[in-house]
Coordinates of C-alpha atoms in Angstrom, one line a residue:
Chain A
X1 CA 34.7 12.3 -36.6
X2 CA 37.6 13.8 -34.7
X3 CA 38.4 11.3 -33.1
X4 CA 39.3 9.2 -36.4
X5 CA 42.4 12.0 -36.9
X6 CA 43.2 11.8 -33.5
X7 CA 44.2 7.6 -34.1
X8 CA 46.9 8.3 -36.2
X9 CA 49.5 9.5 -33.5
X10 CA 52.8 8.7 -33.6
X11 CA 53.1 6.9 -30.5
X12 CA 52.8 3.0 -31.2
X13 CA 51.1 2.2 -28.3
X14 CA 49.0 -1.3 -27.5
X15 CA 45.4 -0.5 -28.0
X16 CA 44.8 -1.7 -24.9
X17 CA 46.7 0.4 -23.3
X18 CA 45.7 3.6 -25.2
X19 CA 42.2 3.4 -24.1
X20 CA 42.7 3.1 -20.4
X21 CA 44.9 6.4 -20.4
X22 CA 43.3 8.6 -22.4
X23 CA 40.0 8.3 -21.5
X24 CA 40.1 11.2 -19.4
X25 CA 41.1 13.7 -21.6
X26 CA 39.7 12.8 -24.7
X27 CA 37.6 9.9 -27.1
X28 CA 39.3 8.2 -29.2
X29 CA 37.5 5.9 -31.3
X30 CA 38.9 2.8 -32.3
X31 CA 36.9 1.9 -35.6
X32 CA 38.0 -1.0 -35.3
X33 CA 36.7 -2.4 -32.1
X34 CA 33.8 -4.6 -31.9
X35 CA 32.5 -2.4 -29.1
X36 CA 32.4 0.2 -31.2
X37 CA 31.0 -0.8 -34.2
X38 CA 28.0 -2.3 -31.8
X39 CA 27.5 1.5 -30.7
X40 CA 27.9 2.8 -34.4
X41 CA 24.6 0.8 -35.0
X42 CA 22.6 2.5 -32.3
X43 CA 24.1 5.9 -32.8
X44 CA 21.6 6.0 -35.7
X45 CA 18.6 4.4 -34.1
X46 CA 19.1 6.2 -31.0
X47 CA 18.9 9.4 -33.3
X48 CA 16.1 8.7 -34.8
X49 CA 14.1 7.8 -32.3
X50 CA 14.3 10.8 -30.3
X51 CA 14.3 13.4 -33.5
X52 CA 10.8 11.6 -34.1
X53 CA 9.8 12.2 -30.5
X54 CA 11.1 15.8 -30.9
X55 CA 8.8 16.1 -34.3
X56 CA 5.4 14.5 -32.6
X57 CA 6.4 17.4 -29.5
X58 CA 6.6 19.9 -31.8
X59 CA 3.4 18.4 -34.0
X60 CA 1.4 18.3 -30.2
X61 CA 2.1 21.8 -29.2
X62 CA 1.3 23.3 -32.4
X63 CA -2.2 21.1 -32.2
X64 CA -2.4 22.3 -28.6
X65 CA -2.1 25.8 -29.6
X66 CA -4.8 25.9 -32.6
X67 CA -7.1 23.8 -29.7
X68 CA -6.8 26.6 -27.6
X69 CA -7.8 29.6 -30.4
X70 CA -10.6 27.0 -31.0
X71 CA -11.9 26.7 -27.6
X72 CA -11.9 30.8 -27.2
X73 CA -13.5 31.4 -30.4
X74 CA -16.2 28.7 -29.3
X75 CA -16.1 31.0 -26.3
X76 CA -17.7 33.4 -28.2
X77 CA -20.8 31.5 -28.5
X78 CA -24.1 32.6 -26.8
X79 CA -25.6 29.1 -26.2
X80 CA -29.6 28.9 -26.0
X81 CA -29.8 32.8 -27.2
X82 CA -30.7 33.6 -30.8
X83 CA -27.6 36.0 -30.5
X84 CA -26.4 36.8 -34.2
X85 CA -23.2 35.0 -35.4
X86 CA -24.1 31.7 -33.0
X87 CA -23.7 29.7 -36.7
X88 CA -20.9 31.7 -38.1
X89 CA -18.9 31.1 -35.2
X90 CA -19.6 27.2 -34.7
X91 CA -18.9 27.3 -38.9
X92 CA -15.5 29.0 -37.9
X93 CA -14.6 26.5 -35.3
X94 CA -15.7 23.7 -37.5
X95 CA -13.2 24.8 -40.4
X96 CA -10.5 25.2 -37.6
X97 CA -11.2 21.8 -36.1
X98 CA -10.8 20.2 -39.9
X99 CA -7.5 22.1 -40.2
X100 CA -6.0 20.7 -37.2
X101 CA -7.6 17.0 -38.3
X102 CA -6.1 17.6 -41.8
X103 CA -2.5 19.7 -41.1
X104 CA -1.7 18.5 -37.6
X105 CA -3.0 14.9 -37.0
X106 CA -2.4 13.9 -40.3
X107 CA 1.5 14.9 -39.8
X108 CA 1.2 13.0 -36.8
X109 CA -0.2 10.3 -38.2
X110 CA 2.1 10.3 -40.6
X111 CA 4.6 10.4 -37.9
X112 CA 3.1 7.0 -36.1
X113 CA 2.7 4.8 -38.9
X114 CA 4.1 1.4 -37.9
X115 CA 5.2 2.2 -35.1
X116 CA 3.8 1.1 -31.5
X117 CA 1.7 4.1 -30.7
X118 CA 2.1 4.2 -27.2
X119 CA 6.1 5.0 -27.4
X120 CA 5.2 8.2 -28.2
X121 CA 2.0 9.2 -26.1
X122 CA 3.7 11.2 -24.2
X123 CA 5.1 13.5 -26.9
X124 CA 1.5 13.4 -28.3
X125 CA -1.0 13.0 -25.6
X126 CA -0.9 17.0 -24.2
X127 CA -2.2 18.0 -28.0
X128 CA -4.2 14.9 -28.4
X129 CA -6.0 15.9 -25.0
X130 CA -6.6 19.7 -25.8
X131 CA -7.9 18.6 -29.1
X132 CA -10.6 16.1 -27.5
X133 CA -11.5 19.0 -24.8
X134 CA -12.0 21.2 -28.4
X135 CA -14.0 19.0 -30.1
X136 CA -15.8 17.9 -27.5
X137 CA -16.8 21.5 -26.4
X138 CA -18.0 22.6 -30.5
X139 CA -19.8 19.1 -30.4
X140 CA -21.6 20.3 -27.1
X141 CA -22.5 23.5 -28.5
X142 CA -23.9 22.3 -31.7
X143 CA -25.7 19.0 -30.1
X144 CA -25.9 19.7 -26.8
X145 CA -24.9 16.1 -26.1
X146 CA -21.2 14.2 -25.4
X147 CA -18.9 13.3 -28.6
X148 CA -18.1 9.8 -28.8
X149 CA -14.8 8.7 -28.6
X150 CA -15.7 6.9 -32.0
X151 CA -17.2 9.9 -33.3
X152 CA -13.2 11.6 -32.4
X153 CA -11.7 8.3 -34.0
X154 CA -13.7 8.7 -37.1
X155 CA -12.2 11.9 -37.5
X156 CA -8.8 10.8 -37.4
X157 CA -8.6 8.0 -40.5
X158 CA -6.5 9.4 -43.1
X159 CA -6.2 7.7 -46.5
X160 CA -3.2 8.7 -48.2
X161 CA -2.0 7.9 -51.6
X162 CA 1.2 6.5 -51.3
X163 CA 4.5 6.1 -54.1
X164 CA 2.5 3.1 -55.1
X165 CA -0.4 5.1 -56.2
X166 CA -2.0 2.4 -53.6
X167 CA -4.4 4.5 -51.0
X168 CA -3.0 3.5 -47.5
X169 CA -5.1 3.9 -44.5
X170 CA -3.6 5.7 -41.8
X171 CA -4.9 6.0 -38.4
X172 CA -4.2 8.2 -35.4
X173 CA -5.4 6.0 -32.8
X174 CA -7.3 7.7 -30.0
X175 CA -7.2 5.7 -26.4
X176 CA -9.9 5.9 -24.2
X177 CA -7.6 7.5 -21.7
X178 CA -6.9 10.1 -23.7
X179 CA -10.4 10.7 -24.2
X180 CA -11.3 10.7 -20.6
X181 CA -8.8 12.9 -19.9
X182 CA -9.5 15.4 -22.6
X183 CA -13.3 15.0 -21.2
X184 CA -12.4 15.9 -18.1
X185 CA -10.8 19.2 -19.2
X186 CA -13.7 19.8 -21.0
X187 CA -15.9 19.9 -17.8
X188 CA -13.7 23.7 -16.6
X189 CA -15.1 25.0 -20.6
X190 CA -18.5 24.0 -19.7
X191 CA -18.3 25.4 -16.3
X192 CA -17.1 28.9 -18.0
X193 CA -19.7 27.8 -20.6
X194 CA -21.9 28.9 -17.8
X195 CA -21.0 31.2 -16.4
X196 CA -21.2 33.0 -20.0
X197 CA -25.0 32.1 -21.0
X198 CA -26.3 33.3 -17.2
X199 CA -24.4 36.8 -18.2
X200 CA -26.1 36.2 -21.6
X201 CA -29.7 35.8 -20.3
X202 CA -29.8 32.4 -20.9
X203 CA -31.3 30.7 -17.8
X204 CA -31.9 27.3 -19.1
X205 CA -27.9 26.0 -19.7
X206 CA -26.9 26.3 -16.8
X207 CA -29.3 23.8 -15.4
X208 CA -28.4 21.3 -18.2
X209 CA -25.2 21.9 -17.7
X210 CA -25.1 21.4 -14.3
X211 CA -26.8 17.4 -15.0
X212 CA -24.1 17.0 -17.4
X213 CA -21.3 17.8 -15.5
X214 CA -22.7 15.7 -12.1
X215 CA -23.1 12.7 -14.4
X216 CA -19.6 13.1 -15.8
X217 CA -18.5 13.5 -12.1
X218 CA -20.1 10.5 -10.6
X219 CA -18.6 8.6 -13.4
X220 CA -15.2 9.9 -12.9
X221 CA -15.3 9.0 -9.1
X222 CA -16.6 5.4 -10.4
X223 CA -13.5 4.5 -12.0
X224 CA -11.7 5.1 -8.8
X225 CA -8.1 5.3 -8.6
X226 CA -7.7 3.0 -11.5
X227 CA -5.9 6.3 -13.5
X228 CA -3.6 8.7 -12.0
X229 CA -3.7 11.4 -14.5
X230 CA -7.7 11.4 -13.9
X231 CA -7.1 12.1 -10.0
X232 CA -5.0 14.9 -10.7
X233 CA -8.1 16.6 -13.0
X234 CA -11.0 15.3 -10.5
X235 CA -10.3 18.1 -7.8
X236 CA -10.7 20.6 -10.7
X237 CA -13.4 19.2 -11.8
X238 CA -15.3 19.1 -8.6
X239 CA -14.4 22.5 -8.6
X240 CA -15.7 23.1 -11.4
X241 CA -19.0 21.7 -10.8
X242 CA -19.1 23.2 -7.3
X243 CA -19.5 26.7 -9.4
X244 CA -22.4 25.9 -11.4
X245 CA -24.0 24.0 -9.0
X246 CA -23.8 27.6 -7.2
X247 CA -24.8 29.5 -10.0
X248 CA -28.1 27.2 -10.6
X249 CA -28.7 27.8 -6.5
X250 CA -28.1 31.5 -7.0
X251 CA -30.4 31.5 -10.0
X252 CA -33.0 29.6 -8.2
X253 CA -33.5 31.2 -5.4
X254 CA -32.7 34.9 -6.5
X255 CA -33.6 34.6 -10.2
X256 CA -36.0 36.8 -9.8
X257 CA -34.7 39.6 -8.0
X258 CA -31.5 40.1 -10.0
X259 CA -32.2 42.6 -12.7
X260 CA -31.0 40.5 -16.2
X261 CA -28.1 42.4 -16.8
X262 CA -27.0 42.3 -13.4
X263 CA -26.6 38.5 -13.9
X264 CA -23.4 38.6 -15.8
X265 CA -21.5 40.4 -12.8
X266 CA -22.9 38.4 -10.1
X267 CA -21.9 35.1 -11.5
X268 CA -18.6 36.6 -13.4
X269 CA -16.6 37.2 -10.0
X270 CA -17.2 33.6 -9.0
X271 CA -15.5 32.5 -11.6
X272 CA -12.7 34.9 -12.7
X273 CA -10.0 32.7 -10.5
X274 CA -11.1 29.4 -12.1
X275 CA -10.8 31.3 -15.7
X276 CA -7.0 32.5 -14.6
X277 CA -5.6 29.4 -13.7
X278 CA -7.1 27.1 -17.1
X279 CA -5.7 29.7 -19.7
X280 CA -2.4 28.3 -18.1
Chain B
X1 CA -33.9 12.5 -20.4
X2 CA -31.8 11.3 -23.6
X3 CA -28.7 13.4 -23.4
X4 CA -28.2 11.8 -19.8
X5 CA -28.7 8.3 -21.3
X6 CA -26.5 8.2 -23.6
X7 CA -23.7 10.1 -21.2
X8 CA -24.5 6.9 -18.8
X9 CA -23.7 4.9 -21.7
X10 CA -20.5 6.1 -22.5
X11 CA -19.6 6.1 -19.6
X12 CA -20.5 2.9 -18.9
X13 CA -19.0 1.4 -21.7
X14 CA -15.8 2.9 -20.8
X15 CA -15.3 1.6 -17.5
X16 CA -15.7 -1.9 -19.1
X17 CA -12.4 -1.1 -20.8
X18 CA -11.0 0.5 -17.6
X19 CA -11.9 -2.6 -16.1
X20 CA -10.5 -4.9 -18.8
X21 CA -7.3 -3.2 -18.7
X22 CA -6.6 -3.5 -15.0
X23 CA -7.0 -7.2 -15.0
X24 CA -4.4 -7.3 -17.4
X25 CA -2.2 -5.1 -15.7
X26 CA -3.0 -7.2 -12.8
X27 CA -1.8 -10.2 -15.1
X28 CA 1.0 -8.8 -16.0
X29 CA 2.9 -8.1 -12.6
X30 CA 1.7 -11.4 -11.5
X31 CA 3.8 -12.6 -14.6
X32 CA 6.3 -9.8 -14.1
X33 CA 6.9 -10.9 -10.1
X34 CA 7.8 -14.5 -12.0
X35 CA 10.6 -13.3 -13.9
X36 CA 11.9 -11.3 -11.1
X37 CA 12.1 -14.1 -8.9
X38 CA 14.0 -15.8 -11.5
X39 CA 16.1 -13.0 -12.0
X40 CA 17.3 -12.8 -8.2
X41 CA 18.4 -16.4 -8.7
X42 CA 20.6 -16.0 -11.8
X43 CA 22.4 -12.9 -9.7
X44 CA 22.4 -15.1 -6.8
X45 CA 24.8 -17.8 -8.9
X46 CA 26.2 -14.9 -10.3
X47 CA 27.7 -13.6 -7.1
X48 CA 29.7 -16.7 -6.4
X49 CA 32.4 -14.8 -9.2
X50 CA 33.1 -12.5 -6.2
X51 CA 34.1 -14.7 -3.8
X52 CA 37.7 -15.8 -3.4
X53 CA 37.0 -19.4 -5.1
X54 CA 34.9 -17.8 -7.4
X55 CA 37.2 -16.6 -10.7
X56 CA 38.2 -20.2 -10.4
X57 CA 34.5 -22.1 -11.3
X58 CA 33.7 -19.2 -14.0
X59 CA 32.4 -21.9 -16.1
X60 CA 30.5 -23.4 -13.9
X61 CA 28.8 -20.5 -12.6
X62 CA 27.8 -19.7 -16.7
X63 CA 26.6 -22.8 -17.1
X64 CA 24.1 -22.8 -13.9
X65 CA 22.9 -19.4 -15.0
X66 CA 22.3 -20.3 -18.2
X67 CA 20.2 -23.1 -16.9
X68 CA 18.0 -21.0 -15.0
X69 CA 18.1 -18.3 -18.0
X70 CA 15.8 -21.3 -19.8
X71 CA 13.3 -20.6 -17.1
X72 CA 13.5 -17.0 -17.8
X73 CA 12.8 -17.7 -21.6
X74 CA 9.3 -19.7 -20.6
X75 CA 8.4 -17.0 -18.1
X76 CA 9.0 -13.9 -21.1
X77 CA 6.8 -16.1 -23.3
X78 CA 4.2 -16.2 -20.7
X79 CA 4.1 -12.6 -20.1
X80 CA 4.5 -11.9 -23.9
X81 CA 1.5 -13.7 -24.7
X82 CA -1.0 -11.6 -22.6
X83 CA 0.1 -8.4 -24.3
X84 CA -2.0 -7.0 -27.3
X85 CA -0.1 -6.5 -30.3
X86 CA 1.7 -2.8 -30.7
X87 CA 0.7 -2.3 -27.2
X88 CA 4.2 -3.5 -25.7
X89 CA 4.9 0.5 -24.7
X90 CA 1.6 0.9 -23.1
X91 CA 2.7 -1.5 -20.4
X92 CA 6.3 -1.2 -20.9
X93 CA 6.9 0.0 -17.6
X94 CA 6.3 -2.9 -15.9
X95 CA 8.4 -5.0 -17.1
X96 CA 11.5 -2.7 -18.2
X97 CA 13.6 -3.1 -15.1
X98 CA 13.1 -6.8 -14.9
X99 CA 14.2 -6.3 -18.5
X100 CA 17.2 -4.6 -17.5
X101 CA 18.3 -6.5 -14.7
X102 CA 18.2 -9.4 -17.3
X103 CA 20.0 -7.7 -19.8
X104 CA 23.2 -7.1 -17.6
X105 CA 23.2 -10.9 -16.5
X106 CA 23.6 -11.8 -19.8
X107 CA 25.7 -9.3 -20.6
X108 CA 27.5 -10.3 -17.3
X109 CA 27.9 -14.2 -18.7
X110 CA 28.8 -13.5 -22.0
X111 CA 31.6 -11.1 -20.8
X112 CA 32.9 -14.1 -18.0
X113 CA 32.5 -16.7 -21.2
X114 CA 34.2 -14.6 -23.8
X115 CA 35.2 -11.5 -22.8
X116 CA 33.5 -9.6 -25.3
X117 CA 30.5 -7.7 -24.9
X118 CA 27.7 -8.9 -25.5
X119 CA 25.6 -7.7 -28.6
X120 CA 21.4 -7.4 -29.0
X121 CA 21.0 -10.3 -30.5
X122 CA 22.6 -12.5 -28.3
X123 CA 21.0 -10.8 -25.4
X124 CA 17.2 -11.2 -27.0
X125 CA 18.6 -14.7 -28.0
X126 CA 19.7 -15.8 -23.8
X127 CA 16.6 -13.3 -22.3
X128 CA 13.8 -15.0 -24.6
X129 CA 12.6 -11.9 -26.3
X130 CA 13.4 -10.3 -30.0
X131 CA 15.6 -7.7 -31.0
X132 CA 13.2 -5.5 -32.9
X133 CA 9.6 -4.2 -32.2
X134 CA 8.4 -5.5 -35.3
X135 CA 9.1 -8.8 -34.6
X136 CA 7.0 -8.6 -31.3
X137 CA 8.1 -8.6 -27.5
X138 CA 11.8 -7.3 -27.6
X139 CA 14.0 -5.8 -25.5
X140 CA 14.4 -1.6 -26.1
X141 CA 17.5 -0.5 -26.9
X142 CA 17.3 2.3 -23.9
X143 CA 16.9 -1.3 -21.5
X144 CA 19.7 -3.0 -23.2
X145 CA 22.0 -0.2 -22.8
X146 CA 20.6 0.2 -19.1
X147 CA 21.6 -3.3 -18.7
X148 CA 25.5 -2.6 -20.0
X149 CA 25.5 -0.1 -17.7
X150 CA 24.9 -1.9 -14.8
X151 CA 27.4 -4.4 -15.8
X152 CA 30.1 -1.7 -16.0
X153 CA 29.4 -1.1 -12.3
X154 CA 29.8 -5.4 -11.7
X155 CA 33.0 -5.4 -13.1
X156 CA 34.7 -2.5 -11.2
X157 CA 33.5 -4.9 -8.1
X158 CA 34.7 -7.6 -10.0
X159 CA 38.5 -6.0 -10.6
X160 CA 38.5 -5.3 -6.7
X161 CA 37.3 -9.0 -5.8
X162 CA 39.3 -10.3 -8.4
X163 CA 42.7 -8.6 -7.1
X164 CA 41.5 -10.0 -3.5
X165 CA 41.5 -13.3 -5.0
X166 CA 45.2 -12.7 -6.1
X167 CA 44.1 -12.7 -9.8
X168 CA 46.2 -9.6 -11.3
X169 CA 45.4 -9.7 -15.1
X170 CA 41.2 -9.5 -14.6
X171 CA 41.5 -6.0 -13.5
X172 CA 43.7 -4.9 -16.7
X173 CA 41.3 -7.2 -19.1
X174 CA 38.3 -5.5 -17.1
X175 CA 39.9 -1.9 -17.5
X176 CA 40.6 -2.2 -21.2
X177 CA 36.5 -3.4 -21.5
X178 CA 35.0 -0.1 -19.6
X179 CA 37.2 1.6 -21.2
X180 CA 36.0 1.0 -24.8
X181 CA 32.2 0.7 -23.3
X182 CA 33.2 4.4 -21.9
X183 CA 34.4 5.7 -25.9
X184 CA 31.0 3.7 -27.1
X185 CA 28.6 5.4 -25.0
X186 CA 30.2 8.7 -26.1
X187 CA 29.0 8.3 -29.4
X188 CA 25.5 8.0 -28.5
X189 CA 23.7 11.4 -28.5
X190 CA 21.7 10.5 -24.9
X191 CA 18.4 12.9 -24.3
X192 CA 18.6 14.3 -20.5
X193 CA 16.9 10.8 -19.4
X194 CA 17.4 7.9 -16.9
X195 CA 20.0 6.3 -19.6
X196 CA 21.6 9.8 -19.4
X197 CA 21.9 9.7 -15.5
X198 CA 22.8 6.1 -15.7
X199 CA 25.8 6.9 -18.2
X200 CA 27.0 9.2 -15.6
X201 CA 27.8 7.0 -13.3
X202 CA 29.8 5.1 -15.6
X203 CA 33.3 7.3 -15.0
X204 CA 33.4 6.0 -11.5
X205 CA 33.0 2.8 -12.2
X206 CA 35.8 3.8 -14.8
X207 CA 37.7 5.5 -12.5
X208 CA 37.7 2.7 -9.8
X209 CA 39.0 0.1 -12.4
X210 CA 41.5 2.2 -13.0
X211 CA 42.6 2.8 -9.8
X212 CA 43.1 -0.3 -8.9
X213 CA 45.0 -1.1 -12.5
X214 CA 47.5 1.7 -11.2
X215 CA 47.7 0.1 -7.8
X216 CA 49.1 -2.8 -9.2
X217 CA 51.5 -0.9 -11.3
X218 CA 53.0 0.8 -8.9
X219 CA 53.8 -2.1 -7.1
X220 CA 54.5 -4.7 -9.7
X221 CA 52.1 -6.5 -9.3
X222 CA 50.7 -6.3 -13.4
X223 CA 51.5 -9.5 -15.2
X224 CA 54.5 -9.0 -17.6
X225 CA 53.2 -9.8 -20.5
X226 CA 51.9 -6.1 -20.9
X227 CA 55.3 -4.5 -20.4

């Protein structure tokens, strides 16, 4: 501490007095003051607090980066067709999925353990949210149906062996906001989702999807304006579901006279801006 | 059609806990808008320390606040109660500037009792609440340290009401406070946050205090005893 040298000047001031003057140039830390060694105590705690915040950032970003590869490999996916490489690539995004459970959210959970877990959601909740919209999305493809935000939970109990040799259960709790949320992100992948399979031949998805999505809708305008973050995400979402409501018109009505492969273009333009503003 | 079922139910299901959890936030302000009344009062007694009379009935003005700091400790346990366990930062932000507000009262008695400043414990101990999250509803350390902030700013008022009054050693006891407040604050690594913008402000309060220190310098009027 410089300021501990700094004490020992010659000048034998009153300790009262040094403080009030040279607190404009420079600190000088009287160890002994009861003020100080107060602040001492939460130097420490202070620390720590927000190097752990920094760590669960870092932890989140890195999560919401192997999310993203995830969701663009999933991408890749003809739904509906019997395209070759359907299973290889949901197998792919299944092993990527279990890393980030077993790498990332375990770190994390790591992280949390005994502390209040929502002092840190908003370090973790940007990753936590990508993850549920990346999971959610392989679950779709491979059941066609909504994961369960217990389902998401399940995945996220870690037992560890601690010093002990005692296994400790460690859980990375999921809140149901954060699952809405991450939901409602996953309605823009579906829409895309859509998009895809029409160019693809597939003239079936885009009808289910389309149910999907206006359930999902109605129930986000049900809860109202209980959760801000959720209103932010509805007008993309309407968006969202304006498109393939759109593309299943379009497909209706002209289904027959677009020539198959003229499909992907027609429906492609609709929804190249939507596509540029979700990879940022 | 079974996919849509069970989307209904989720759905459902989920807007039973949306529900649930906007009664209790509904709870929670109710109890929050308790303490806050409470709060007003104790700064309203607290005030009378600026008033010419005021330095004079220090200890009686600690003493009514105290009494109505009582009622503060009953309302905290009220609100306390309604909050799930480890979910104090979910709904921390209703409650953190009553928190603070509290926080500097305290801080604001203890310094008119003893002239020292105050520590955690002694402000969980006065507010009603615990010093550490393990032990249930406590006060954060970013509140608490809000809460010395604001009391910083009091007590430049204070040396300026105080002089008024025609009581010259205050300002210099005041001065010689801030100023080691001032040197503790510097060893805290702030992140660019509200305490961070808060601590900012504390050099004018500084610089005030000692402005008003040099005032009386200049003109003699510093009590003798510090020459």
């Amino acid at each position: 501490m410089a300021g501990v040298n700094k004490e020992k000047r010659p000048e034998g001031r009153t300790k009262q007095f040094k403080k009030v003057n040279d607190n404009k140039n420079k600190v000088v830390v009287d160890e002994n003051s009861a003020i100080i060694k107060i602040f001492r105590g939460f130097q420490g705690e202070l620390d720590a607090k927000h190097d752990k915040h920094e760590r669960l950032v870092k932890i989140s970003r890195d999560v919401t980066i192997d999310s993203k590869r995830t969701i663009f490999l999933l991408h890749r996916h003809r739904d509906g067709s019997d395209r070759e490489g359907n299973d290889e690539i949901l197998n792919d995004a299944k092993d990527k999925i279990k890393e980030i459970q077993n790498i990332r959210f375990l770190a994390m959970a790591e992280e949390l353990e005994g502390e209040d877990p929502y002092q840190f959601m908003r370090a973790i909740s940007p990753g936590m949210q990508e993850y549920i919209e990346a999971i959610s999305f392989y679950y779709y493809l491979k059941h066609g149906q909504l994961i369960s935000l217990n389902e998401i939970q399940k995945d996220l109990v870690f037992s560890k062996t601690g010093e002990d040799e005692q296994n400790k259960i460690l859980t990375l709790n999921v809140p149901p906001i954060e699952y809405l949320l991450g939901l409602a992100d996953l309605t823009g992948e579906l829409m895309r989702l859509t998009i895809n399979s029409v160019g693809a031949g597939n003239l079936e998805t885009p009808y289910k999807i389309c149910e999907f999505l206006q359930i999902v809708y109605d129930a986000f305008n049900s809860y109202g304006n209980t959760l801000k973050d959720l209103n932010r995400k509805m007008g993309t979402l309407r968006q969202s579901l304006r498109k393939v409501e759109n593309a299943c018109y379009t497909l209706h009505v002209r289904g027959s006279e677009i020539p198959k492969h003229m499909f992907a273009d027609v429906f492609m333009t609709s929804g190249d801006d939507k596509y540029a503003e979700d990879v940022e | 059609m079974d996919v849509s079922d069970t989307l209904t139910a989720t759905f459902t299901e989920l807007q039973g806990y949306l529900q649930a959890e906007q009664q209790l936030r509904e709870d929670i302000r109710f109890a929050v808008r308790d303490i806050e009344q409470t709060t007003r009062e104790i700064q309203k007694v607290l005030q009378a320390i600026h008033q010419p009379q005021g330095l004079t009935k220090i200890a009686l003005v600690c003493e009514n606040s105290r009494k109505l700091f009582k009622d503060v400790q009953d309302q905290i346990k009220i609100l306390s109660d309604k909050i799930p366990a480890n979910q104090y930062y979910k709904y921390h932000d209703h409650w953190k500037f009553a928190i603070q507000r509290l926080a500097f009262l305290a801080a604001l008695v203890i310094f008119l009792e003893t002239e020292q400043l105050i520590d955690r414990q002694t402000a969980a101990d006065i507010i009603g609440v615990k010093v550490s999250k393990e032990d249930g509803f406590h006060v954060d350390l970013d509140d608490y340290l809000m809460g010395l902030l604001q009391l910083a700013s009091e007590l430049s008022r204070l040396a300026v009401n105080a002089v008024i009054a025609g009581d010259y050693a205050r300002p210099l006891q005041i001065s010689s406070f801030l100023g080691e407040l001032e040197s503790g604050f510097r060893l805290l690594n702030l992140k660019n946050d509200a305490l961070r913008k808060r601590f900012d402000a504390l050099k004018y309060d500084v610089k005030k205090v000692e402005e008003v220190v040099y005032d009386l310098s200049i003109r003699g009027l510093k009590p003798s005893t510090e020459t």
